[in-house]
Amino acid sequence: MNSIYFTEEHNLFRKSLQDFLKKEVVPHIEKWEKTGTIERFIWKKFGQMGYFGINYPEAYGGLNLDLFYTVILLEELQKINSGGFAAAIWAHVYLAMTHLNAEGNEALKQKYLVPSINGDKIGSLCLTEPFGGSDVAGMRTTAVKDGDYYIINGSKTFITNGYYSDYLVVAAKTNPELGNKGMSLFIIDRETKGLSATKLNKLGWRASDTGEIAFDNVKIPATHLLGEENRGFGYIVQHFSLERLVMGINAHARAEFALEYALQFMSERKAFGKTIDQFQALRHSAVELYADIELCKTYNYSVAARLNQGEYVVKEATISKLKSTKMADEVIYQCLQFLGGYGYMEDYPLARLLRDSRLGPIGGGTSEILREILAKIVIDKKEYKPAT
């Protein structure tokens, strides 16, 4: 199956990335998990290797490669057992930078996208609010035009890279009476007066910083508007396909990693005179998990192929996140059980994997919200179209 989507160049890239992660990232993971701070040097190394520019234009320092290089990056990030580190990287590349590239003007791209690709600036995307959760359209943050500036007031929460990032891509209502048709996107520098952040303490994803952001009369130049005023909601929805597919791919990759580890453990662990991978109950349970992973992975690859061809796959990507994140939680829960008491120990990878995986059905749109979106598409025959 892999030959359908992955060329020899893809496979060489995967091996090179695996070597890079093993040498440059893995030795620091335990420290970052404990401190909740990913040191800046690794961002620069990622930039130097071109990993931040995989699918971005060469004009800004990118490599302009196909989407399956991104698939490889996402998969391998999940297999070093730090969901937080992986999240910090992909939130920068596929959330903040996606909007910069798609909606930013030339000046903003030179100021923010170029250094984002080379690892000198870290970005975050600020959508979720304390009172809104997955209800993006219900946000209360406002941006009021004042001459050549906008004045922004409000708050955001659960923002990955929200505490340590250099800039924030922020959604705000520029015309609140229009509801979601009155929303716009802006880019705000971290040091802007009136912007403050609080670091949140999480169950999992502990290496990444997750912030609650407050905007108190934050004054930014009108030139920091991304795209057109009042079209922000359309931009956000347009990029949900990529975000949800990213989380679907992450899910099948971490489930695959968990099962591979569990099977290795079972091949070495003995009980009643034989390795536990020879007990029929455990063998059959393991292959059920393997089949579930393969179903999701095959589906996710097919959606990636369609997105790579320019199709608008919001329905398919929503299914990807909904089903893959549920599958990953179930697989990892069972893999922890395979390890018995060792699965419950932090010295073994399954404990962290279980905590990190649990964010999958919550972040980037809860499973409950995704089911309602799919109900509108499937039952109500609602059609979603790209904003641009």
XYZ file of C-alpha atoms in Angstrom:
388
model
C 0.000 0.000 0.000
C 2.790 2.399 0.864
C 4.065 2.305 -2.726
C 0.815 3.915 -3.820
C 1.621 7.076 -1.869
C 5.317 6.966 -0.960
C 8.199 7.124 -3.415
C 11.816 6.223 -2.777
C 12.428 9.938 -2.085
C 9.724 9.846 0.584
C 11.318 6.810 2.196
C 14.760 8.442 2.236
C 13.226 11.529 3.822
C 11.609 9.369 6.511
C 14.913 7.694 7.358
C 16.723 11.041 7.501
C 14.023 12.470 9.754
C 14.144 9.446 12.053
C 17.904 9.882 12.419
C 17.506 13.608 13.117
C 14.849 13.066 15.785
C 16.846 10.313 17.461
C 19.979 12.477 17.614
C 18.635 15.980 18.183
C 15.268 15.606 19.917
C 14.957 12.338 21.853
C 17.842 13.101 24.285
C 15.968 16.214 25.481
C 12.396 14.899 25.647
C 12.416 13.907 29.324
C 13.721 17.329 30.326
C 11.103 19.138 28.254
C 8.330 16.918 29.606
C 9.354 17.865 33.160
C 9.888 21.593 32.583
C 7.112 22.197 30.072
C 9.554 24.292 28.068
C 10.956 23.317 24.662
C 14.319 25.018 24.321
C 14.691 27.429 21.429
C 17.735 25.768 19.868
C 15.657 22.895 18.520
C 13.363 25.242 16.599
C 16.363 26.656 14.784
C 17.624 23.154 13.966
C 14.224 22.202 12.540
C 14.335 25.350 10.424
C 17.843 24.632 9.186
C 16.772 21.124 8.138
C 13.853 22.575 6.172
C 11.186 20.761 8.197
C 9.122 23.919 8.781
C 9.046 24.696 5.072
C 8.100 21.295 3.688
C 4.866 22.421 2.023
C 5.518 26.168 1.758
C 6.623 28.172 -1.305
C 10.282 28.335 -2.248
C 9.966 32.122 -2.457
C 9.834 32.242 1.350
C 12.464 29.607 2.017
C 10.170 26.592 1.759
C 10.579 23.357 -0.182
C 7.133 23.205 -1.848
C 6.905 19.410 -1.471
C 3.810 17.243 -1.706
C 1.598 16.513 1.277
C 3.012 13.052 1.927
C 6.225 14.610 3.208
C 3.992 16.274 5.787
C 2.378 12.901 6.540
C 5.836 11.485 7.234
C 6.784 14.385 9.495
C 3.583 13.977 11.506
C 3.941 10.208 11.816
C 7.548 10.285 12.972
C 6.876 13.058 15.507
C 4.321 10.776 17.146
C 6.846 7.968 17.513
C 9.229 9.725 19.915
C 6.582 9.590 22.655
C 5.991 13.244 23.387
C 2.600 14.403 22.203
C 3.440 17.839 23.593
C 6.580 18.266 21.522
C 4.784 17.051 18.419
C 1.890 19.444 19.076
C 4.167 22.449 19.503
C 5.773 21.725 16.143
C 2.643 21.032 14.109
C 0.650 23.871 15.707
C 3.362 26.254 14.526
C 3.641 24.791 11.021
C 0.066 23.772 10.199
C -2.036 26.217 12.221
C -0.298 29.587 12.542
C 1.811 29.378 9.388
C -1.073 28.059 7.275
C -3.000 31.297 7.809
C 0.092 33.430 7.287
C 0.761 31.767 3.948
C -2.844 31.755 2.750
C -4.093 35.144 3.940
C -1.001 37.226 4.704
C 0.093 39.979 2.355
C 3.636 40.124 1.021
C 4.926 42.366 3.813
C 3.531 40.078 6.524
C 4.935 37.012 4.829
C 8.389 38.560 4.723
C 8.168 39.663 8.352
C 6.630 36.488 9.834
C 6.479 33.575 7.383
C 10.141 33.673 6.354
C 11.466 33.593 9.954
C 8.825 30.976 10.820
C 10.201 28.706 8.117
C 13.821 29.194 9.145
C 13.085 28.651 12.837
C 13.630 32.190 14.134
C 9.989 32.855 15.033
C 7.367 30.591 16.649
C 3.670 31.091 15.951
C 0.374 30.157 17.578
C -3.235 30.202 16.408
C -5.737 31.710 18.846
C -9.348 30.676 18.232
C -10.811 28.958 21.305
C -12.264 31.140 24.059
C -13.087 30.411 27.716
C -16.850 30.665 27.135
C -16.945 29.212 23.627
C -14.946 25.977 23.472
C -15.460 24.428 20.044
C -18.016 27.117 19.140
C -15.707 29.303 17.060
C -18.586 31.377 15.720
C -19.628 32.304 19.270
C -16.381 34.102 20.126
C -16.521 37.366 22.075
C -13.104 38.872 21.347
C -13.519 42.118 19.413
C -11.350 44.232 17.120
C -12.503 47.831 16.695
C -11.063 49.960 13.881
C -9.452 53.176 15.117
C -7.902 55.084 12.234
C -4.866 53.140 11.051
C -5.124 50.703 13.950
C -7.344 48.042 15.486
C -8.034 47.849 19.216
C -8.452 44.256 20.395
C -10.149 43.164 23.620
C -11.047 39.689 24.817
C -9.451 36.378 25.706
C -8.427 32.993 24.307
C -7.665 29.702 26.018
C -6.135 26.254 25.398
C -3.718 27.831 22.906
C -0.777 25.610 21.946
C 2.425 27.705 21.922
C 0.286 30.373 23.572
C 2.865 31.215 26.237
C 6.223 31.105 24.448
C 5.377 31.959 20.816
C 6.726 35.112 19.171
C 3.482 36.003 17.411
C -0.173 35.063 17.552
C -2.703 34.659 14.747
C -5.887 35.846 16.431
C -9.553 35.690 15.433
C -11.789 38.555 16.581
C -15.182 40.045 15.773
C -14.844 43.201 13.685
C -18.610 43.401 13.162
C -20.231 41.494 16.068
C -23.817 42.046 14.914
C -23.065 39.957 11.806
C -22.184 36.882 13.896
C -19.691 34.605 12.175
C -19.867 36.803 9.073
C -18.282 39.625 11.071
C -15.074 37.892 12.084
C -11.513 38.772 11.028
C -7.996 37.437 11.524
C -4.994 39.410 12.762
C -1.346 38.838 13.542
C -0.091 40.207 16.857
C 3.461 40.370 18.197
C 4.008 38.802 21.609
C 5.462 41.981 23.127
C 2.510 44.182 22.142
C 1.289 46.266 25.082
C -1.878 44.921 26.694
C -1.263 41.284 25.728
C -0.698 38.859 28.607
C -0.557 35.075 28.898
C -0.922 32.479 31.637
C 0.570 29.014 31.269
C -1.925 26.197 31.870
C -1.203 22.944 33.714
C -2.308 19.945 31.657
C -2.926 16.217 32.104
C -0.858 15.390 29.015
C 1.073 17.142 26.245
C 3.308 18.307 29.065
C 6.304 19.314 26.951
C 4.262 21.924 25.089
C 3.156 25.257 26.486
C -0.593 25.825 26.482
C -1.696 29.336 27.296
C -4.666 31.444 28.244
C -4.336 34.811 26.510
C -5.846 38.162 27.533
C -6.148 41.211 25.252
C -6.619 44.500 27.097
C -6.916 47.352 24.588
C -4.215 45.780 22.422
C -3.404 48.252 19.651
C -2.071 46.839 16.383
C -1.531 48.365 12.922
C -4.389 47.894 10.474
C -1.818 46.337 8.146
C -1.768 43.318 10.485
C -5.165 42.244 9.217
C -4.920 38.852 7.488
C -6.927 38.735 4.286
C -10.103 40.800 4.110
C -12.087 42.211 7.009
C -15.120 40.126 8.078
C -13.989 37.065 6.117
C -12.104 35.399 8.951
C -14.626 32.659 9.660
C -14.437 31.451 6.078
C -10.645 31.351 6.265
C -10.789 29.372 9.508
C -13.275 26.828 8.185
C -11.326 26.441 4.957
C -8.255 25.285 6.874
C -10.142 22.945 9.209
C -9.645 20.178 6.648
C -5.880 20.245 7.110
C -6.065 20.604 10.901
C -8.453 17.676 11.308
C -6.490 15.478 8.945
C -3.303 16.335 10.846
C -4.948 15.127 14.055
C -6.250 12.004 12.340
C -2.774 11.136 11.051
C -1.283 11.844 14.476
C -3.798 9.414 15.970
C -3.078 6.468 13.686
C 0.677 7.024 14.104
C 0.648 7.031 17.903
C -1.629 3.986 17.945
C 0.787 2.209 15.634
C 3.705 3.143 17.891
C 1.828 1.894 20.973
C 1.003 -1.464 19.418
C 4.521 -1.981 18.086
C 5.895 -1.349 21.565
C 3.317 -3.594 23.230
C 4.008 -6.476 20.828
C 7.741 -6.191 21.471
C 7.089 -6.264 25.219
C 4.763 -9.252 24.868
C 7.372 -11.160 22.855
C 9.788 -10.843 25.790
C 7.475 -11.083 28.798
C 6.911 -14.628 30.029
C 4.098 -16.131 32.092
C 3.335 -19.779 32.780
C 6.350 -20.917 30.777
C 5.798 -19.006 27.525
C 5.855 -15.478 26.175
C 2.512 -13.756 26.578
C 2.178 -13.133 22.838
C 1.417 -16.875 22.593
C -1.791 -16.651 24.642
C -4.724 -16.736 22.265
C -6.795 -14.096 24.069
C -3.952 -11.581 23.840
C -3.002 -12.534 20.267
C -6.541 -12.075 19.008
C -6.966 -8.807 20.863
C -3.733 -7.496 19.341
C -4.713 -8.281 15.768
C -8.083 -6.589 16.259
C -6.180 -3.460 17.251
C -3.865 -3.853 14.274
C -6.851 -4.097 11.924
C -8.410 -0.939 13.392
C -5.147 0.971 12.931
C -4.792 -0.183 9.339
C -8.349 0.870 8.486
C -7.784 4.386 9.814
C -4.325 4.714 8.290
C -5.491 3.619 4.855
C -8.421 6.025 5.012
C -6.216 8.896 6.197
C -3.756 8.342 3.366
C -6.581 8.449 0.843
C -7.845 11.754 2.268
C -4.300 13.158 2.207
C -4.016 12.196 -1.465
C -7.249 14.047 -2.283
C -6.206 17.121 -0.289
C -2.849 17.046 -2.062
C -4.732 17.232 -5.363
C -6.552 20.352 -4.220
C -9.904 18.823 -3.302
C -11.966 20.361 -0.501
C -12.207 17.441 1.907
C -13.825 18.940 4.994
C -16.231 15.991 5.368
C -13.541 13.373 4.888
C -11.065 15.126 7.207
C -13.752 15.445 9.869
C -14.342 11.685 9.654
C -10.573 11.161 9.873
C -10.250 13.023 13.163
C -13.458 11.635 14.657
C -12.707 7.965 14.016
C -8.907 7.969 14.284
C -8.724 9.728 17.645
C -11.331 7.361 19.094
C -9.410 4.403 17.716
C -6.110 5.649 19.147
C -7.531 6.002 22.636
C -8.944 2.470 22.504
C -5.725 0.962 21.125
C -3.481 2.694 23.644
C -5.784 1.793 26.548
C -5.567 -1.874 25.566
C -1.821 -1.726 24.933
C -1.331 -0.410 28.455
C -3.339 -3.407 29.668
C -1.021 -5.764 27.766
C 1.857 -4.487 29.916
C 0.004 -5.166 33.148
C 1.486 -3.288 36.103
C 4.356 -2.025 33.971
C 1.877 -0.163 31.789
C 0.927 1.943 34.796
C 4.533 2.980 35.479
C 5.866 6.269 34.134
C 9.157 4.516 33.330
C 7.335 2.787 30.466
C 5.935 4.742 27.482
C 2.281 3.708 27.670
C 1.393 5.896 30.657
C 2.435 9.065 28.829
C 0.923 7.828 25.584
C -2.420 7.317 27.306
C -2.391 10.841 28.779
C -1.249 12.464 25.554
C -3.731 10.582 23.368
C -6.725 11.656 25.445
C -6.485 15.159 24.014
C -7.232 13.815 20.518
C -11.047 13.690 20.803
C -11.054 17.141 22.491
C -8.620 19.497 20.760
C -9.264 20.956 17.334
C -13.021 20.451 17.693
C -14.515 17.922 20.089
C -15.902 14.646 18.784
C -19.381 15.850 19.753
C -19.005 18.932 17.545
C -17.578 16.859 14.689
C -20.569 14.502 14.803
C -22.937 17.450 14.480
C -20.941 18.862 11.557
C -21.157 15.491 9.838
C -24.875 15.295 10.627
C -25.382 18.617 8.847
C -23.471 17.332 5.818
C -24.943 13.826 5.672
C -28.486 14.353 6.965
C -29.242 18.014 6.288
C -27.316 18.008 2.990
C -25.418 21.169 3.956
C -22.558 22.000 1.593
C -19.352 23.619 2.784
C -17.323 25.460 0.165
C -13.828 26.991 0.350
C -13.675 30.679 1.187
C -11.133 31.401 -1.538
